[in-house]
Amino acid sequence: MKLILASRNKKKIREMEALLAKYVDDVRILSLDDVGFEGDIEEDGTTFEENALIKARTAMAAANGAGLADDRIAAVADDRIAAIADDRIAAIADDSGLAVDALNGAPGVYSARYAGGHGDDAANNALLLKNLADVPAEARTARFVCCIACVFPDGTSFTVRGETEGLIIDHARGEGGFGYDPYFYYQPYGKTFAELTADQKNAISHRGKAVAKLAEKLKNI
């Protein structure tokens, strides 16, 4: 089975491949570049589920060359579509982020662009700490959330969701991970996500939990 991951993020693609390999045999993950999608996808949903579906549907349309009347869909190279044509193909996309209780769930769906620019981890973390400056340590409860959407060629779809609880700390710890990982303290291990090994993180992460649910549904289809 081929899965198109609606992403160009190589770290995310590698992580998704490693997670799915534990559950599903003979899966090949393609990127947006592999299906000839050259544009950007506007994530204008108000929930993680909505954004995940927007991205997965766009990737599926690109793979099928559907030419849907949607301004999110860019021109697709017909030769690439032919090369990946397969009745066992599906598109998947995840939307994930950090939800902090003391900030009423922020940054939420805006996690990647919390400080304005997209993917500026340093700026996002700086703003997060600034907004939590007057919040005591014990009240900095938060969770990482991941929603994965899966869309099939006939338009049917489903979503799954995974969450991991933690606390936001003041000082970065660890060299691994990305995004908010150095500040997300996972109490059962006494470490931040950035201090965990890849295997440790995958076993307890929001994305790991969501992928396990995705894999179970794929196996039953």
PDB file of C-alpha atoms in Angstrom:
ATOM      1  CA  MET A   1       0.000   0.000   0.000  1.00  0.00           C
ATOM      2  CA  LYS A   2       1.210   3.496  -0.831  1.00  0.00           C
ATOM      3  CA  LEU A   3       0.496   6.366   1.534  1.00  0.00           C
ATOM      4  CA  ILE A   4       0.964   9.974   0.512  1.00  0.00           C
ATOM      5  CA  LEU A   5       1.963  12.061   3.490  1.00  0.00           C
ATOM      6  CA  ALA A   6       0.874  15.657   2.970  1.00  0.00           C
ATOM      7  CA  SER A   7       4.229  17.063   3.981  1.00  0.00           C
ATOM      8  CA  ARG A   8       7.679  17.989   2.712  1.00  0.00           C
ATOM      9  CA  ASN A   9       9.179  17.824   6.203  1.00  0.00           C
ATOM     10  CA  LYS A  10      11.827  15.109   5.967  1.00  0.00           C
ATOM     11  CA  LYS A  11      11.964  14.644   9.747  1.00  0.00           C
ATOM     12  CA  LYS A  12       8.224  14.099   9.883  1.00  0.00           C
ATOM     13  CA  ILE A  13       8.331  11.669   6.955  1.00  0.00           C
ATOM     14  CA  ARG A  14      11.103   9.609   8.574  1.00  0.00           C
ATOM     15  CA  GLU A  15       9.274   9.617  11.902  1.00  0.00           C
ATOM     16  CA  MET A  16       6.014   8.513  10.273  1.00  0.00           C
ATOM     17  CA  GLU A  17       7.773   5.733   8.360  1.00  0.00           C
ATOM     18  CA  ALA A  18       9.412   4.458  11.557  1.00  0.00           C
ATOM     19  CA  LEU A  19       6.138   4.525  13.467  1.00  0.00           C
ATOM     20  CA  LEU A  20       4.034   2.821  10.784  1.00  0.00           C
ATOM     21  CA  ALA A  21       6.661   0.153  10.118  1.00  0.00           C
ATOM     22  CA  LYS A  22       5.928  -1.287  13.557  1.00  0.00           C
ATOM     23  CA  TYR A  23       2.344  -2.041  12.622  1.00  0.00           C
ATOM     24  CA  VAL A  24       1.864  -2.297   8.855  1.00  0.00           C
ATOM     25  CA  ASP A  25       3.919  -4.330   6.387  1.00  0.00           C
ATOM     26  CA  ASP A  26       4.823  -3.225   2.865  1.00  0.00           C
ATOM     27  CA  VAL A  27       3.952   0.433   3.228  1.00  0.00           C
ATOM     28  CA  ARG A  28       5.635   3.057   1.071  1.00  0.00           C
ATOM     29  CA  ILE A  29       5.294   6.694   2.074  1.00  0.00           C
ATOM     30  CA  LEU A  30       5.368   9.349  -0.627  1.00  0.00           C
ATOM     31  CA  SER A  31       5.733  13.081  -0.068  1.00  0.00           C
ATOM     32  CA  LEU A  32       3.940  15.989  -1.708  1.00  0.00           C
ATOM     33  CA  ASP A  33       6.947  16.341  -3.999  1.00  0.00           C
ATOM     34  CA  ASP A  34       6.535  12.717  -5.109  1.00  0.00           C
ATOM     35  CA  VAL A  35       3.027  13.434  -6.400  1.00  0.00           C
ATOM     36  CA  GLY A  36       4.044  16.663  -8.092  1.00  0.00           C
ATOM     37  CA  PHE A  37       2.298  19.041  -5.732  1.00  0.00           C
ATOM     38  CA  GLU A  38       4.230  22.296  -5.860  1.00  0.00           C
ATOM     39  CA  GLY A  39       2.029  24.710  -3.969  1.00  0.00           C
ATOM     40  CA  ASP A  40       1.317  25.402  -0.326  1.00  0.00           C
ATOM     41  CA  ILE A  41      -1.733  24.134   1.501  1.00  0.00           C
ATOM     42  CA  GLU A  42      -3.684  26.754   3.397  1.00  0.00           C
ATOM     43  CA  GLU A  43      -4.477  25.340   6.826  1.00  0.00           C
ATOM     44  CA  ASP A  44      -7.487  27.475   7.649  1.00  0.00           C
ATOM     45  CA  GLY A  45      -9.374  25.017   9.830  1.00  0.00           C
ATOM     46  CA  THR A  46     -10.202  25.831  13.432  1.00  0.00           C
ATOM     47  CA  THR A  47      -9.460  22.350  14.798  1.00  0.00           C
ATOM     48  CA  PHE A  48      -6.660  19.839  14.368  1.00  0.00           C
ATOM     49  CA  GLU A  49      -9.112  17.482  12.660  1.00  0.00           C
ATOM     50  CA  GLU A  50     -10.210  20.091  10.106  1.00  0.00           C
ATOM     51  CA  ASN A  51      -6.643  20.996   9.177  1.00  0.00           C
ATOM     52  CA  ALA A  52      -5.587  17.360   8.857  1.00  0.00           C
ATOM     53  CA  LEU A  53      -8.506  16.671   6.511  1.00  0.00           C
ATOM     54  CA  ILE A  54      -7.746  19.759   4.408  1.00  0.00           C
ATOM     55  CA  LYS A  55      -4.181  18.557   3.861  1.00  0.00           C
ATOM     56  CA  ALA A  56      -5.058  14.910   3.230  1.00  0.00           C
ATOM     57  CA  ARG A  57      -7.801  15.779   0.730  1.00  0.00           C
ATOM     58  CA  THR A  58      -5.461  18.114  -1.121  1.00  0.00           C
ATOM     59  CA  ALA A  59      -2.786  15.418  -1.342  1.00  0.00           C
ATOM     60  CA  MET A  60      -5.330  12.853  -2.533  1.00  0.00           C
ATOM     61  CA  ALA A  61      -6.596  15.203  -5.227  1.00  0.00           C
ATOM     62  CA  ALA A  62      -3.037  15.837  -6.382  1.00  0.00           C
ATOM     63  CA  ALA A  63      -2.301  12.129  -6.596  1.00  0.00           C
ATOM     64  CA  ASN A  64      -5.446  11.434  -8.553  1.00  0.00           C
ATOM     65  CA  GLY A  65      -5.084  14.479 -10.786  1.00  0.00           C
ATOM     66  CA  ALA A  66      -8.655  15.248  -9.850  1.00  0.00           C
ATOM     67  CA  GLY A  67      -8.419  18.948 -10.653  1.00  0.00           C
ATOM     68  CA  LEU A  68     -10.944  19.802  -7.975  1.00  0.00           C
ATOM     69  CA  ALA A  69     -12.254  23.354  -7.894  1.00  0.00           C
ATOM     70  CA  ASP A  70     -10.226  24.286  -4.851  1.00  0.00           C
ATOM     71  CA  ASP A  71      -7.713  27.100  -4.698  1.00  0.00           C
ATOM     72  CA  ARG A  72      -5.518  24.991  -2.413  1.00  0.00           C
ATOM     73  CA  ILE A  73      -4.690  22.603  -5.246  1.00  0.00           C
ATOM     74  CA  ALA A  74      -1.808  23.441  -7.573  1.00  0.00           C
ATOM     75  CA  ALA A  75      -1.002  22.017 -11.003  1.00  0.00           C
ATOM     76  CA  VAL A  76       0.060  18.362 -10.937  1.00  0.00           C
ATOM     77  CA  ALA A  77       2.436  16.625 -13.337  1.00  0.00           C
ATOM     78  CA  ASP A  78       0.461  13.956 -15.225  1.00  0.00           C
ATOM     79  CA  ASP A  79       3.473  11.686 -15.669  1.00  0.00           C
ATOM     80  CA  ARG A  80       4.033  11.538 -11.937  1.00  0.00           C
ATOM     81  CA  ILE A  81       0.393  10.716 -11.326  1.00  0.00           C
ATOM     82  CA  ALA A  82       0.625   7.810 -13.759  1.00  0.00           C
ATOM     83  CA  ALA A  83       3.757   6.545 -12.050  1.00  0.00           C
ATOM     84  CA  ILE A  84       2.041   6.225  -8.669  1.00  0.00           C
ATOM     85  CA  ALA A  85      -1.435   5.171  -9.834  1.00  0.00           C
ATOM     86  CA  ASP A  86      -2.604   2.437  -7.495  1.00  0.00           C
ATOM     87  CA  ASP A  87      -6.020   1.408  -6.226  1.00  0.00           C
ATOM     88  CA  ARG A  88      -4.420   0.784  -2.839  1.00  0.00           C
ATOM     89  CA  ILE A  89      -3.223   4.335  -2.352  1.00  0.00           C
ATOM     90  CA  ALA A  90      -4.424   6.698   0.344  1.00  0.00           C
ATOM     91  CA  ALA A  91      -3.411  10.129   1.543  1.00  0.00           C
ATOM     92  CA  ILE A  92      -2.651  10.876   5.149  1.00  0.00           C
ATOM     93  CA  ALA A  93      -1.915  14.115   6.931  1.00  0.00           C
ATOM     94  CA  ASP A  94      -1.396  15.075  10.506  1.00  0.00           C
ATOM     95  CA  ASP A  95      -2.054  18.318  12.281  1.00  0.00           C
ATOM     96  CA  SER A  96      -0.448  18.576  15.648  1.00  0.00           C
ATOM     97  CA  GLY A  97       0.395  21.139  18.226  1.00  0.00           C
ATOM     98  CA  LEU A  98       0.687  22.144  21.833  1.00  0.00           C
ATOM     99  CA  ALA A  99      -2.323  23.020  23.980  1.00  0.00           C
ATOM    100  CA  VAL A 100      -1.558  24.795  27.261  1.00  0.00           C
ATOM    101  CA  ASP A 101      -4.325  24.903  29.852  1.00  0.00           C
ATOM    102  CA  ALA A 102      -3.289  28.237  31.397  1.00  0.00           C
ATOM    103  CA  LEU A 103      -3.434  29.809  27.916  1.00  0.00           C
ATOM    104  CA  ASN A 104      -6.927  28.465  27.163  1.00  0.00           C
ATOM    105  CA  GLY A 105      -5.548  25.827  24.798  1.00  0.00           C
ATOM    106  CA  ALA A 106      -3.124  28.093  22.934  1.00  0.00           C
ATOM    107  CA  PRO A 107      -1.077  27.902  20.833  1.00  0.00           C
ATOM    108  CA  GLY A 108      -3.256  25.017  19.543  1.00  0.00           C
ATOM    109  CA  VAL A 109      -3.699  24.899  15.771  1.00  0.00           C
ATOM    110  CA  TYR A 110      -1.390  27.915  15.520  1.00  0.00           C
ATOM    111  CA  SER A 111       1.525  26.116  17.197  1.00  0.00           C
ATOM    112  CA  ALA A 112       3.833  26.227  14.161  1.00  0.00           C
ATOM    113  CA  ARG A 113       3.190  29.946  13.606  1.00  0.00           C
ATOM    114  CA  TYR A 114       2.550  31.081  17.171  1.00  0.00           C
ATOM    115  CA  ALA A 115       5.003  33.990  16.938  1.00  0.00           C
ATOM    116  CA  GLY A 116       3.910  34.986  13.430  1.00  0.00           C
ATOM    117  CA  GLY A 117       6.320  33.241  11.077  1.00  0.00           C
ATOM    118  CA  HIS A 118       5.902  29.591  10.182  1.00  0.00           C
ATOM    119  CA  GLY A 119       8.251  27.081  11.811  1.00  0.00           C
ATOM    120  CA  ASP A 120      10.357  29.566  13.829  1.00  0.00           C
ATOM    121  CA  ASP A 121      10.926  27.327  16.847  1.00  0.00           C
ATOM    122  CA  ALA A 122      13.028  29.838  18.788  1.00  0.00           C
ATOM    123  CA  ALA A 123      10.473  32.634  18.407  1.00  0.00           C
ATOM    124  CA  ASN A 124       7.553  30.338  19.202  1.00  0.00           C
ATOM    125  CA  ASN A 125       9.199  29.054  22.370  1.00  0.00           C
ATOM    126  CA  ALA A 126      10.184  32.552  23.458  1.00  0.00           C
ATOM    127  CA  LEU A 127       6.597  33.762  23.108  1.00  0.00           C
ATOM    128  CA  LEU A 128       5.296  30.706  24.946  1.00  0.00           C
ATOM    129  CA  LEU A 129       7.583  31.355  27.926  1.00  0.00           C
ATOM    130  CA  LYS A 130       6.709  35.058  27.913  1.00  0.00           C
ATOM    131  CA  ASN A 131       2.993  34.270  28.064  1.00  0.00           C
ATOM    132  CA  LEU A 132       3.573  31.812  30.906  1.00  0.00           C
ATOM    133  CA  ALA A 133       5.883  34.092  32.905  1.00  0.00           C
ATOM    134  CA  ASP A 134       3.321  34.682  35.679  1.00  0.00           C
ATOM    135  CA  VAL A 135       2.005  31.117  35.749  1.00  0.00           C
ATOM    136  CA  PRO A 136       3.404  28.918  38.560  1.00  0.00           C
ATOM    137  CA  ALA A 137       5.204  25.727  37.571  1.00  0.00           C
ATOM    138  CA  GLU A 138       2.481  23.392  38.837  1.00  0.00           C
ATOM    139  CA  ALA A 139      -0.166  25.193  36.764  1.00  0.00           C
ATOM    140  CA  ARG A 140       1.710  24.870  33.464  1.00  0.00           C
ATOM    141  CA  THR A 141      -0.101  21.715  32.441  1.00  0.00           C
ATOM    142  CA  ALA A 142      -0.194  21.064  28.722  1.00  0.00           C
ATOM    143  CA  ARG A 143      -0.621  18.361  26.157  1.00  0.00           C
ATOM    144  CA  PHE A 144       0.716  17.593  22.741  1.00  0.00           C
ATOM    145  CA  VAL A 145      -2.133  16.736  20.367  1.00  0.00           C
ATOM    146  CA  CYS A 146      -1.921  14.941  17.042  1.00  0.00           C
ATOM    147  CA  CYS A 147      -4.801  14.318  14.674  1.00  0.00           C
ATOM    148  CA  ILE A 148      -4.220  12.170  11.591  1.00  0.00           C
ATOM    149  CA  ALA A 149      -6.652  12.157   8.685  1.00  0.00           C
ATOM    150  CA  CYS A 150      -6.760   9.428   6.060  1.00  0.00           C
ATOM    151  CA  VAL A 151      -8.506   9.958   2.717  1.00  0.00           C
ATOM    152  CA  PHE A 152      -9.116   7.332   0.034  1.00  0.00           C
ATOM    153  CA  PRO A 153      -9.557   7.801  -3.745  1.00  0.00           C
ATOM    154  CA  ASP A 154     -13.344   7.487  -3.481  1.00  0.00           C
ATOM    155  CA  GLY A 155     -13.448  10.374  -0.999  1.00  0.00           C
ATOM    156  CA  THR A 156     -14.124   8.362   2.141  1.00  0.00           C
ATOM    157  CA  SER A 157     -12.090   9.410   5.134  1.00  0.00           C
ATOM    158  CA  PHE A 158     -11.520   9.022   8.838  1.00  0.00           C
ATOM    159  CA  THR A 159      -9.536  10.754  11.566  1.00  0.00           C
ATOM    160  CA  VAL A 160      -7.749   9.534  14.681  1.00  0.00           C
ATOM    161  CA  ARG A 161      -6.358  11.492  17.612  1.00  0.00           C
ATOM    162  CA  GLY A 162      -3.543  11.015  20.113  1.00  0.00           C
ATOM    163  CA  GLU A 163      -2.579  13.104  23.151  1.00  0.00           C
ATOM    164  CA  THR A 164       0.288  13.144  25.648  1.00  0.00           C
ATOM    165  CA  GLU A 165       0.168  15.116  28.892  1.00  0.00           C
ATOM    166  CA  GLY A 166       3.081  17.118  30.278  1.00  0.00           C
ATOM    167  CA  LEU A 167       4.291  20.372  31.834  1.00  0.00           C
ATOM    168  CA  ILE A 168       5.989  23.410  30.311  1.00  0.00           C
ATOM    169  CA  ILE A 169       9.317  24.230  31.975  1.00  0.00           C
ATOM    170  CA  ASP A 170      11.318  27.461  31.911  1.00  0.00           C
ATOM    171  CA  HIS A 171      14.619  26.235  30.491  1.00  0.00           C
ATOM    172  CA  ALA A 172      15.297  24.129  27.406  1.00  0.00           C
ATOM    173  CA  ARG A 173      16.588  20.624  28.087  1.00  0.00           C
ATOM    174  CA  GLY A 174      17.857  18.142  25.509  1.00  0.00           C
ATOM    175  CA  GLU A 175      19.174  18.263  21.974  1.00  0.00           C
ATOM    176  CA  GLY A 176      16.682  15.998  20.199  1.00  0.00           C
ATOM    177  CA  GLY A 177      13.226  16.543  18.777  1.00  0.00           C
ATOM    178  CA  PHE A 178      11.961  19.805  17.379  1.00  0.00           C
ATOM    179  CA  GLY A 179       9.430  22.535  18.050  1.00  0.00           C
ATOM    180  CA  TYR A 180       8.393  22.745  21.688  1.00  0.00           C
ATOM    181  CA  ASP A 181      10.081  19.447  22.652  1.00  0.00           C
ATOM    182  CA  PRO A 182      12.887  20.995  24.794  1.00  0.00           C
ATOM    183  CA  TYR A 183      10.293  22.676  27.054  1.00  0.00           C
ATOM    184  CA  PHE A 184       7.748  19.855  27.247  1.00  0.00           C
ATOM    185  CA  TYR A 185       8.459  17.886  30.419  1.00  0.00           C
ATOM    186  CA  TYR A 186       7.094  14.346  30.522  1.00  0.00           C
ATOM    187  CA  GLN A 187       6.751  13.490  34.206  1.00  0.00           C
ATOM    188  CA  PRO A 188       6.730   9.653  34.073  1.00  0.00           C
ATOM    189  CA  TYR A 189      10.240   9.697  32.534  1.00  0.00           C
ATOM    190  CA  GLY A 190      11.488  12.826  34.293  1.00  0.00           C
ATOM    191  CA  LYS A 191      12.692  14.192  30.968  1.00  0.00           C
ATOM    192  CA  THR A 192      11.662  16.592  28.256  1.00  0.00           C
ATOM    193  CA  PHE A 193      10.693  15.243  24.860  1.00  0.00           C
ATOM    194  CA  ALA A 194      14.024  16.562  23.568  1.00  0.00           C
ATOM    195  CA  GLU A 195      15.879  14.347  26.073  1.00  0.00           C
ATOM    196  CA  LEU A 196      14.146  11.130  25.024  1.00  0.00           C
ATOM    197  CA  THR A 197      15.535   8.679  22.508  1.00  0.00           C
ATOM    198  CA  ALA A 198      13.549   8.282  19.302  1.00  0.00           C
ATOM    199  CA  ASP A 199      12.195   4.926  20.501  1.00  0.00           C
ATOM    200  CA  GLN A 200      11.177   6.349  23.879  1.00  0.00           C
ATOM    201  CA  LYS A 201       9.432   9.305  22.290  1.00  0.00           C
ATOM    202  CA  ASN A 202       7.642   7.210  19.678  1.00  0.00           C
ATOM    203  CA  ALA A 203       6.319   4.888  22.381  1.00  0.00           C
ATOM    204  CA  ILE A 204       4.554   7.635  24.333  1.00  0.00           C
ATOM    205  CA  SER A 205       4.170  10.592  21.988  1.00  0.00           C
ATOM    206  CA  HIS A 206       0.921  12.057  20.719  1.00  0.00           C
ATOM    207  CA  ARG A 207       1.977  11.167  17.168  1.00  0.00           C
ATOM    208  CA  GLY A 208       2.916   7.634  18.179  1.00  0.00           C
ATOM    209  CA  LYS A 209      -0.507   7.108  19.753  1.00  0.00           C
ATOM    210  CA  ALA A 210      -2.302   8.528  16.721  1.00  0.00           C
ATOM    211  CA  VAL A 211      -0.253   6.400  14.309  1.00  0.00           C
ATOM    212  CA  ALA A 212      -1.084   3.256  16.285  1.00  0.00           C
ATOM    213  CA  LYS A 213      -4.781   4.061  15.891  1.00  0.00           C
ATOM    214  CA  LEU A 214      -4.271   4.813  12.188  1.00  0.00           C
ATOM    215  CA  ALA A 215      -2.477   1.514  11.649  1.00  0.00           C
ATOM    216  CA  GLU A 216      -5.223  -0.442  13.392  1.00  0.00           C
ATOM    217  CA  LYS A 217      -7.858   1.102  11.135  1.00  0.00           C
ATOM    218  CA  LEU A 218      -5.784   0.478   8.003  1.00  0.00           C
ATOM    219  CA  LYS A 219      -5.343  -3.173   8.915  1.00  0.00           C
ATOM    220  CA  ASN A 220      -9.096  -3.557   9.311  1.00  0.00           C
ATOM    221  CA  ILE A 221      -9.939  -1.970   5.943  1.00  0.00           C
TER     222      ILE A 221
END
